[in-house]
Tab-separated table of C-alpha atoms in Angstrom:
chain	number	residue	atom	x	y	z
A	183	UNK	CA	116.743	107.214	105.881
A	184	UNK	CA	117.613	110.112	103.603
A	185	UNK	CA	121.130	111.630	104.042
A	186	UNK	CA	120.156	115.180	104.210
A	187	UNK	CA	123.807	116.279	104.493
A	188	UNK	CA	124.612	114.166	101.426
A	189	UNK	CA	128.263	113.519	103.371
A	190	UNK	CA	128.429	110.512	101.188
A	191	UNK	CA	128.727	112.029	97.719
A	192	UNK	CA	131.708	113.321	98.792
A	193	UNK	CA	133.521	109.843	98.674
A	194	UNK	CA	134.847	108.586	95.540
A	195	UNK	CA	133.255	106.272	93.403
A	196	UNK	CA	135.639	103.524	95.030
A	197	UNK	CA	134.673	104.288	98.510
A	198	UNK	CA	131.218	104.165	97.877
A	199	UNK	CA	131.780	100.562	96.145
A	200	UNK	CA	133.319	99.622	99.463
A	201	UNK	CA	130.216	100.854	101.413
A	202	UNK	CA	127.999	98.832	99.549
A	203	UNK	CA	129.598	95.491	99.235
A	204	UNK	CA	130.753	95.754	103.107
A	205	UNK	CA	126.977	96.708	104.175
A	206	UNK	CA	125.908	93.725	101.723
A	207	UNK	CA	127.820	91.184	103.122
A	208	UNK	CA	126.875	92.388	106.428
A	209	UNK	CA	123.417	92.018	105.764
A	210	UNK	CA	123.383	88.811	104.040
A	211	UNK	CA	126.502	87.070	106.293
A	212	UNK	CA	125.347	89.139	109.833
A	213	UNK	CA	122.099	90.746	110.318
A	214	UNK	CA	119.901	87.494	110.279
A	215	UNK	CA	121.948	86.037	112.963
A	216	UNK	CA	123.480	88.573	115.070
A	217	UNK	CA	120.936	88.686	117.414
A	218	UNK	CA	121.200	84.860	118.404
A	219	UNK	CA	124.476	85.276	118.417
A	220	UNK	CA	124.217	88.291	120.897
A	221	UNK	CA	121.560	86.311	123.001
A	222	UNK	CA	123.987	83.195	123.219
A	223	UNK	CA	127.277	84.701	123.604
A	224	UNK	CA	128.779	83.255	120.643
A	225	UNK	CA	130.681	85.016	117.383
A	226	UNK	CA	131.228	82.164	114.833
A	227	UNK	CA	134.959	83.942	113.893
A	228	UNK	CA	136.375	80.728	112.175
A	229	UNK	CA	133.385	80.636	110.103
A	230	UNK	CA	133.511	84.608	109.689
A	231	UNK	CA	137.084	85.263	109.787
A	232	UNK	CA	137.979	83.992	105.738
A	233	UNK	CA	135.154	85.262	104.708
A	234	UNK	CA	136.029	89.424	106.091
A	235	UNK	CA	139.490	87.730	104.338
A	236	UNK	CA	137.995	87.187	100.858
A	237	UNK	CA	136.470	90.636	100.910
A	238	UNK	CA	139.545	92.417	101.732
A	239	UNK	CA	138.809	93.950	105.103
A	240	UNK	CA	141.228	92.267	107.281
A	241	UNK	CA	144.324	94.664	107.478
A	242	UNK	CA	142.995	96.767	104.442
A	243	UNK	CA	144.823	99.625	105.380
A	244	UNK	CA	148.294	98.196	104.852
A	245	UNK	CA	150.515	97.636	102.287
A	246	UNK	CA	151.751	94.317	100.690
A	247	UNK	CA	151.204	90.697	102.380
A	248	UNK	CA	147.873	90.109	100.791
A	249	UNK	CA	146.501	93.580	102.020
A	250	UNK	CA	144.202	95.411	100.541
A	251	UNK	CA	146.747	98.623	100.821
A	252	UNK	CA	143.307	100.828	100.647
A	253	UNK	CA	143.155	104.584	102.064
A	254	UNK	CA	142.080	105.809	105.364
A	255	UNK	CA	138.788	106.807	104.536
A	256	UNK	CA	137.708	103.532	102.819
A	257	UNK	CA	138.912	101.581	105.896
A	258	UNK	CA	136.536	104.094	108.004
A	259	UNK	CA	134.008	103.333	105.484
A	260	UNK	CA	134.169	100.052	106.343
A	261	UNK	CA	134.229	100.205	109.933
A	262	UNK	CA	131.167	102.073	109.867
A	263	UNK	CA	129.374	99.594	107.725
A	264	UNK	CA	130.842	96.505	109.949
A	265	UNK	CA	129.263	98.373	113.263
A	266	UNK	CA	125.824	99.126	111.593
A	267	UNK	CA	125.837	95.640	111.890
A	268	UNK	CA	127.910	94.887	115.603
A	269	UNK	CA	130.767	96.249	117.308
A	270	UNK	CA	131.972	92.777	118.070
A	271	UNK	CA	132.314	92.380	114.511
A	272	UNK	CA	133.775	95.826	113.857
A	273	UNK	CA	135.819	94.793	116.799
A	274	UNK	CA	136.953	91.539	115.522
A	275	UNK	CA	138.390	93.095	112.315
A	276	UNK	CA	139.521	96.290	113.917
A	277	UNK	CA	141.930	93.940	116.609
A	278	UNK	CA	142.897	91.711	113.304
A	279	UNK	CA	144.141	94.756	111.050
A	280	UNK	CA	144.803	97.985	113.429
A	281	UNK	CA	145.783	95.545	116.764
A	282	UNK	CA	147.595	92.325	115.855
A	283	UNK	CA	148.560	92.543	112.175
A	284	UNK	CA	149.337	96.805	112.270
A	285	UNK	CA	152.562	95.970	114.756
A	286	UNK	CA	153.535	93.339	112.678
A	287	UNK	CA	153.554	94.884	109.882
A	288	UNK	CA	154.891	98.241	111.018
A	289	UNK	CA	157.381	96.813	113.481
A	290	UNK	CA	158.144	93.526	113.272
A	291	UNK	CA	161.149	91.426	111.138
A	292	UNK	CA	160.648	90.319	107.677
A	293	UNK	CA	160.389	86.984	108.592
A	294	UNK	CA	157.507	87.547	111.051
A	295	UNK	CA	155.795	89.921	108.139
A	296	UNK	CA	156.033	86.647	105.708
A	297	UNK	CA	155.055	84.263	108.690
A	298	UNK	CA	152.002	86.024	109.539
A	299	UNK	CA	150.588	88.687	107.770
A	300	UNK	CA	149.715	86.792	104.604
A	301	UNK	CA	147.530	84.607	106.575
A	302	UNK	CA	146.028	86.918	108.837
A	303	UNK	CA	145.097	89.049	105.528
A	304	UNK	CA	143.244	85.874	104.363
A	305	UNK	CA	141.711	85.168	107.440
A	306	UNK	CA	143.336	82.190	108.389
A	307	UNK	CA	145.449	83.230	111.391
A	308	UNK	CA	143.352	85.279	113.954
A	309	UNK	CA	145.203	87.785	115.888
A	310	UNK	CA	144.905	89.799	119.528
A	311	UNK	CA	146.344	92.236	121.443
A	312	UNK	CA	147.459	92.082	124.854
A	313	UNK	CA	148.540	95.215	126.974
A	314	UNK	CA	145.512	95.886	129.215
A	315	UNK	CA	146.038	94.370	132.325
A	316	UNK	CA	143.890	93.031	135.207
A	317	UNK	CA	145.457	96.370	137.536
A	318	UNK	CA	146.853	98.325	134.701
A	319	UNK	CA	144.438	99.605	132.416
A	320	UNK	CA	144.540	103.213	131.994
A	321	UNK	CA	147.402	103.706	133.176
A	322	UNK	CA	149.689	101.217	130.816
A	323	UNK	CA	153.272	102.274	132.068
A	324	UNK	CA	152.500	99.950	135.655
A	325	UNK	CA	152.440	96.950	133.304
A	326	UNK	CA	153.506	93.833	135.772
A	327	UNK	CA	154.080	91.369	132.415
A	328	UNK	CA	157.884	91.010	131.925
A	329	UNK	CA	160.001	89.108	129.892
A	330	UNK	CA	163.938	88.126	130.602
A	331	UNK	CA	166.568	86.883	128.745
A	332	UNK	CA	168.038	83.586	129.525
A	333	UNK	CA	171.804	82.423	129.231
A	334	UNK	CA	170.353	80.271	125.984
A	335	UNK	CA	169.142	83.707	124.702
A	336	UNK	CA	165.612	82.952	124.915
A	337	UNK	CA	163.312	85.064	126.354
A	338	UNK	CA	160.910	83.911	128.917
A	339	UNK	CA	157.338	85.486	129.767
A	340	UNK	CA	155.376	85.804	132.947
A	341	UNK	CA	152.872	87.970	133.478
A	342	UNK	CA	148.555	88.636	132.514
A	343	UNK	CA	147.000	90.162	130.278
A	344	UNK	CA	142.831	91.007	130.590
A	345	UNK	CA	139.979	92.003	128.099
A	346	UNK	CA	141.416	90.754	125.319
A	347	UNK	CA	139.535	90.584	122.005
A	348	UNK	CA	139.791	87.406	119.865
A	349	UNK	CA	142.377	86.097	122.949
A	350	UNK	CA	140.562	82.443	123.143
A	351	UNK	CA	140.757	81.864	119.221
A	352	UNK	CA	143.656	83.626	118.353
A	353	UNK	CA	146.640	81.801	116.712
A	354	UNK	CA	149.168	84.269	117.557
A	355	UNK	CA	149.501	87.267	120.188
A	356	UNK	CA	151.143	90.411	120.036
A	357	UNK	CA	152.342	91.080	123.831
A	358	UNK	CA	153.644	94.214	125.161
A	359	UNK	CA	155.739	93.168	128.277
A	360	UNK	CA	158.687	94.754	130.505
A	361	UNK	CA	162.096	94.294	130.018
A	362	UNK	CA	165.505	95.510	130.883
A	363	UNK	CA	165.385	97.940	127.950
A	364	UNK	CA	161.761	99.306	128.568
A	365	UNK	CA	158.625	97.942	127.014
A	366	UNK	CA	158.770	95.547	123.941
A	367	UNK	CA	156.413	93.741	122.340
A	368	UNK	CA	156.753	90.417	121.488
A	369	UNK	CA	154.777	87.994	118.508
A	370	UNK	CA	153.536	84.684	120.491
A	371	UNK	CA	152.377	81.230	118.495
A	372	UNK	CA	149.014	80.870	121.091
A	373	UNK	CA	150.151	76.838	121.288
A	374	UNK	CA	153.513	78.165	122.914
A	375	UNK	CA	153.417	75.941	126.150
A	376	UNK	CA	152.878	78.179	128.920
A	377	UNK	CA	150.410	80.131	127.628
A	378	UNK	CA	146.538	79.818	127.727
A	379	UNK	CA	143.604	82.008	127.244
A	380	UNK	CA	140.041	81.477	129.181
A	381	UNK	CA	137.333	83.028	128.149
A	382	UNK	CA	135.534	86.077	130.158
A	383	UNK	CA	131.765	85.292	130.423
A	384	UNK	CA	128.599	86.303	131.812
A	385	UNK	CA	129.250	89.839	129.737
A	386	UNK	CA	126.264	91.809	129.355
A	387	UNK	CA	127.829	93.655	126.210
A	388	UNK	CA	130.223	92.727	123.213
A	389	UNK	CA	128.016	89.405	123.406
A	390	UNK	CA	128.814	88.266	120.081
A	391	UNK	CA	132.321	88.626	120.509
A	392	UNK	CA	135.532	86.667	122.398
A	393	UNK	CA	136.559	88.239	125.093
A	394	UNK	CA	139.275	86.669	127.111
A	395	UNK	CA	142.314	86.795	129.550
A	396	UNK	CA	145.670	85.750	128.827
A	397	UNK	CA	148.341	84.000	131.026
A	398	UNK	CA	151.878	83.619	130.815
A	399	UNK	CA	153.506	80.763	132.562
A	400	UNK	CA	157.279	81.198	131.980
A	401	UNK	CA	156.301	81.472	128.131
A	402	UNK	CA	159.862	80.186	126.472
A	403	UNK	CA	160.530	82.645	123.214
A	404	UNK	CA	163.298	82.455	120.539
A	405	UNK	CA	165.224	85.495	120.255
A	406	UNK	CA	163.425	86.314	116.877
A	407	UNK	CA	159.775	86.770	118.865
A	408	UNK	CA	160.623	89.965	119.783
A	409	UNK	CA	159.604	93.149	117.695
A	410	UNK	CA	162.968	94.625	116.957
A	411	UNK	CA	161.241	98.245	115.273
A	412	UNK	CA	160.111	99.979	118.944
A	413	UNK	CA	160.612	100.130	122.294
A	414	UNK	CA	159.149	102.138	124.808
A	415	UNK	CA	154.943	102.638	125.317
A	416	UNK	CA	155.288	103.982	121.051
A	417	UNK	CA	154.933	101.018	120.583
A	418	UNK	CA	151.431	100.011	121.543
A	419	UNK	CA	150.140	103.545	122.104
A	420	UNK	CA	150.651	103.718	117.917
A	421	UNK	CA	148.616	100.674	117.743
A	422	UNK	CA	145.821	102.113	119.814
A	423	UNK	CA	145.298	105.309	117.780
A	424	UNK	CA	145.037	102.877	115.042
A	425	UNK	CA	142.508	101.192	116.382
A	426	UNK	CA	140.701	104.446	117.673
A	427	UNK	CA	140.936	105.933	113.908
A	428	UNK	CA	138.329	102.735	113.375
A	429	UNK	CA	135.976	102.786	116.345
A	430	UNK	CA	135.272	106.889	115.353
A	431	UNK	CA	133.832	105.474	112.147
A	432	UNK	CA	132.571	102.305	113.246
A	433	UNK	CA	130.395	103.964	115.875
A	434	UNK	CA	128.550	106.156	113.179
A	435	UNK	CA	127.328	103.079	111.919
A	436	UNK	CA	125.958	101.910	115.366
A	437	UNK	CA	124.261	104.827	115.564
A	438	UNK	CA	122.726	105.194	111.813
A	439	UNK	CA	121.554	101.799	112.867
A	440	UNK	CA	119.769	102.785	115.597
A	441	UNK	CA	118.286	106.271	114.529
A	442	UNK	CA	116.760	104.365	111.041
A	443	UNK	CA	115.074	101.721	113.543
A	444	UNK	CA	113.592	104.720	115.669
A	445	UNK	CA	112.340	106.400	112.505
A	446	UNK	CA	110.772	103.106	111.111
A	447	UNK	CA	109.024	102.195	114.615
A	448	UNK	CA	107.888	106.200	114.894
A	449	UNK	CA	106.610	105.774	111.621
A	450	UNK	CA	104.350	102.612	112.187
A	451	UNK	CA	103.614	101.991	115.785
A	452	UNK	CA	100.204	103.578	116.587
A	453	UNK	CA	99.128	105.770	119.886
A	454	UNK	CA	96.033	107.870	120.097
A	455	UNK	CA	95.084	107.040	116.619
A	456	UNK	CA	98.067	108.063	115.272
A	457	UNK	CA	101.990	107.584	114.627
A	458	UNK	CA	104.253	108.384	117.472
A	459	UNK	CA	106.468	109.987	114.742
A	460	UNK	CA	104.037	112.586	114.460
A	461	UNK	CA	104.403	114.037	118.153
A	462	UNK	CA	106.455	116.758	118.981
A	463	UNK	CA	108.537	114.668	121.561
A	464	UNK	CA	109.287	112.236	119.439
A	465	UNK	CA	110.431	114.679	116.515
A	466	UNK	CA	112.929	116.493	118.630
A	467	UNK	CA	114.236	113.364	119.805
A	468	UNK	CA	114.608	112.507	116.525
A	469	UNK	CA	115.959	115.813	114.972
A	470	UNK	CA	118.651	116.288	117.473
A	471	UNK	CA	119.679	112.361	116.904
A	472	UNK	CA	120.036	113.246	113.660
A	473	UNK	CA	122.249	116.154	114.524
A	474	UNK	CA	124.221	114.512	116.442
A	475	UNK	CA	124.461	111.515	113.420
A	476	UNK	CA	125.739	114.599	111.051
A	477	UNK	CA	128.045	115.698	112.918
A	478	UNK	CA	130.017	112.755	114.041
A	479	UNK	CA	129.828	111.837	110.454
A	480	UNK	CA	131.514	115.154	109.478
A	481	UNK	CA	134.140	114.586	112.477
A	482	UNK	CA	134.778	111.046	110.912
A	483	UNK	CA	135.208	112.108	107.573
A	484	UNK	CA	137.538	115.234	108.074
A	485	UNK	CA	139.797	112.987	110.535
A	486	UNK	CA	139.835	110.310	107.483
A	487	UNK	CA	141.328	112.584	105.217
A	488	UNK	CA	143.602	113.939	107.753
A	489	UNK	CA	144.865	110.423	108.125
A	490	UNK	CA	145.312	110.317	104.066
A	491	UNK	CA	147.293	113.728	104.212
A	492	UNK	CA	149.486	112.160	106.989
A	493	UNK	CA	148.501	115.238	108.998
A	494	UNK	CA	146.583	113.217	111.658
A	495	UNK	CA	147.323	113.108	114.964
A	496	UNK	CA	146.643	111.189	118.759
A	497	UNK	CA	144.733	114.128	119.987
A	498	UNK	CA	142.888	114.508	117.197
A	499	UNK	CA	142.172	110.393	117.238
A	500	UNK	CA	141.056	111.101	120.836
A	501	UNK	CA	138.784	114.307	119.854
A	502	UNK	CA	137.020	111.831	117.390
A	503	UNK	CA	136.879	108.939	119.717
A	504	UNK	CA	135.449	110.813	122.802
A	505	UNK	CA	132.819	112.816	120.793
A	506	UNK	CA	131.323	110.473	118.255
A	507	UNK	CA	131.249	107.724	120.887
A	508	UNK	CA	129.177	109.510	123.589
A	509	UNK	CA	127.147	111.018	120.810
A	510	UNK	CA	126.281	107.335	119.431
A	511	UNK	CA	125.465	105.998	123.082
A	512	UNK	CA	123.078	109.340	123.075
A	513	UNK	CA	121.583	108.314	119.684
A	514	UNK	CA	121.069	104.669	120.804
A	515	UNK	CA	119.311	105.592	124.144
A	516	UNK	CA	117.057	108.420	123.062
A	517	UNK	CA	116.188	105.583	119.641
A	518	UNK	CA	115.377	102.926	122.910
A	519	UNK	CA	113.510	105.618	124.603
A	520	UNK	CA	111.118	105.945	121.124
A	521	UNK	CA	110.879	102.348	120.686
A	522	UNK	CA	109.383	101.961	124.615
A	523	UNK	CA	109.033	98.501	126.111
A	524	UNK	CA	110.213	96.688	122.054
A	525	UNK	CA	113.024	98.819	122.655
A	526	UNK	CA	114.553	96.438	124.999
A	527	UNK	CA	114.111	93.016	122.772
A	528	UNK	CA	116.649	92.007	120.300
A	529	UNK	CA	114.055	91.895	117.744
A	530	UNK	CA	114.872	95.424	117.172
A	531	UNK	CA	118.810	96.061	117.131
A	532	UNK	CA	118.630	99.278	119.627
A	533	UNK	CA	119.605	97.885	123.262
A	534	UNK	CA	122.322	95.356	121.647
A	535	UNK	CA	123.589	98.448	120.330
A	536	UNK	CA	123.354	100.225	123.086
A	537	UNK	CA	124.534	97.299	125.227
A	538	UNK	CA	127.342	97.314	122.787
A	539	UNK	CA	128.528	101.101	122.983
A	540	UNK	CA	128.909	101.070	127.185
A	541	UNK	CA	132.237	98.701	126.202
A	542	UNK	CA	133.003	100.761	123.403
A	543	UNK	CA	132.840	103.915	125.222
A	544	UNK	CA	135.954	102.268	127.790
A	545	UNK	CA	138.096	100.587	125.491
A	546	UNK	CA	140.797	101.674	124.040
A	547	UNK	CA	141.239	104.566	125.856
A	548	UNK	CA	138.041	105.573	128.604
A	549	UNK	CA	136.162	108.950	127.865
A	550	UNK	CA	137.760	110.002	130.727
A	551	UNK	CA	141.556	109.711	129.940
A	552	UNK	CA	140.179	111.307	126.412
A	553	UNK	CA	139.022	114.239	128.401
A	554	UNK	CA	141.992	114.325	129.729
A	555	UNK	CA	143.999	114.392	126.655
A	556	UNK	CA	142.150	117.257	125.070
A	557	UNK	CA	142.145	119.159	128.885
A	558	UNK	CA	145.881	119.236	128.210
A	559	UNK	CA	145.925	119.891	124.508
A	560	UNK	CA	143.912	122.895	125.948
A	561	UNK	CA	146.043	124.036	129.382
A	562	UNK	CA	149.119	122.210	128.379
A	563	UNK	CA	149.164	121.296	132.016
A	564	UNK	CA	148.840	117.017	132.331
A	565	UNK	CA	146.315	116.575	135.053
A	566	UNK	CA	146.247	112.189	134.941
A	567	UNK	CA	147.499	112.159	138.203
């Protein structure tokens, strides 16, 4: 599919390298097996996981430890690429390098930097993230997970966490949890006694990805788990606008995905002696699908360079996330729409996509608290309560 807006000739010759070994690997490691992996529920992340390692996508955006210390746009870049193929696997690396190895690395001591992030660059440590709760989703300040301080100096844990990424295969946690002295997050080994990690099933989206809860059964940590650089919700709200900066790029690629198999299946499948393509209904659908590609494209890029200035900020993560999310679920339904009845089989990749985007669209931050946040950018008058 042509790039009539020729947005990538504006990335450097490096960027554009990046683009084309990411979408190679994912269609020589992903694309002939993503859709049995999506109809079984499985994501083969130990078999995956030093593989994103060896081509430098695992915490790319940061600096030393093995990373690949690469700039905002060619992390987007790659985002995008890893979502043309699935947002469980733009996911997976997105809750390894913005999620689980970001607060390390921006907030944690040296010795859990050297511990960790070396590993997790490679691959061989998987990481997750736990603040959502199962009653505190939205609204992250009512978190009931708390950690105290024993007389030995230890701190113990109790508590839940819900919809966690990677949370069933993940060697080490990053918790946010309550204390005395407000919210603190805290680095957890996953074979810490105490502390276990079901898997959710019977999901109907983010098939080919772990999804899982995590429990906290007077969880005994040294002194030295604790993330000494933050307290307060900072702390994890930083981590989410990380992660946001990824899914506005990643989705792009969702949607390129599915407007290039609408525009293949227009151009081939035959109705009244002739290609759907060629109908007027069809066209617009796909005209303003391209549109609406464009322009989150152009939204992407300009927040990506933002991010390089060191100009970016939440609301403007939230602007990005919000639009170019609901305008990929548009693209994916109006590309199912066009593909009819095949539009629902996983032989095509448009309702795994789709099926993907209804998560994608919640987490990290739901369109509507992203409403919200641009309502009071506007007003300057809060209205989340």
């Amino acid at each position: 599919m042509d790039d009539l807006l020729r947005i990538d000739d504006t990335l450097s010759e490096e960027q554009r390298l990046i683009r084309d070994t990411v979408r190679d690997f994912v269609a020589d490691r992903v694309l002939p097996h993503i859709g049995d992996w999506f109809e079984e529920a499985v994501f083969p992340a130990r078999e995956l996981a030093p593989a994103l390692g060896s081509l430098g996508v695992l915490g790319m955006h940061l600096e030393g430890y093995g990373c690949a210390g690469l700039d905002a746009v060619s992390y987007g870049v790659a985002c995008r690429e890893l979502e043309a193929g699935d947002s469980g696997l733009r996911s997976f690396v997105s809750v390894q390098g913005s999620l689980a190895m970001f607060p390390i690395w921006k907030y944690g001591s040296a010795e859990q930097k050297d511990e960790w992030l070396p590993r997790m660059a490679a691959g061989d440590a998987i990481g997750c993230f736990g603040l959502t709760e199962p009653d505190h989703g939205s609204d992250p300040a009512g978190m009931r997970t708390h950690a105290k301080l024993d007389p030995s100096g230890d701190w113990i844990l109790n508590g839940a966490k819900m919809w966690i990424t990677n949370g069933s295969i993940a060697d080490v946690a990053v918790v946010w949890a309550q204390t005395e002295d407000g919210v603190r997050g805290f680095v957890v080994p996953t074979d810490t006694p105490g502390f276990t990690a079901p898997e959710i099933h019977k999901k109907m989206s983010l098939r080919a990805s772990v999804t899982s809860s995590l429990y906290f059964d007077d969880v005994r940590l040294p002194a030295s788990a604790v993330l000494p650089g933050v307290r307060g919700l900072k702390g994890p709200l930083s981590c989410l606008s990380e992660a946001r900066f990824g899914i506005l790029w990643g989705v792009v690629g969702a949607a390129r995905a599915c407007l290039e198999s609408a525009v293949d299946y227009s151009t081939s499948r035959i109705q009244f002696g002739r290609p759907i393509g060629g109908f007027q209904l069809t066209q617009e659908k796909l005209a303003w699908s391209y549109v609406g590609l464009g322009q989150s494209q152009l939204t992407a890029l300009h927040l990506g360079r933002l991010k390089d200035a060191g100009t970016l900020t939440p609301r403007q993560v939230s602007f990005g996330k919000l639009a170019n999310v609901r305008a990929a679920l548009d693209i994916a339904r109006q590309a199912r729409s066009i593909l009819g009845g095949n539009g629902i089989t996983l032989e095509y990749p448009v309702i795994r996509h789709m099926n993907n985007l209804e998560s994608v669209l919640t987490y990290e931050g739901t369109q509507e608290i992203h409403t919200l946040v641009l309502g009071e950018a506007l007003t300057g008058i809060p209205a989340y309560r």
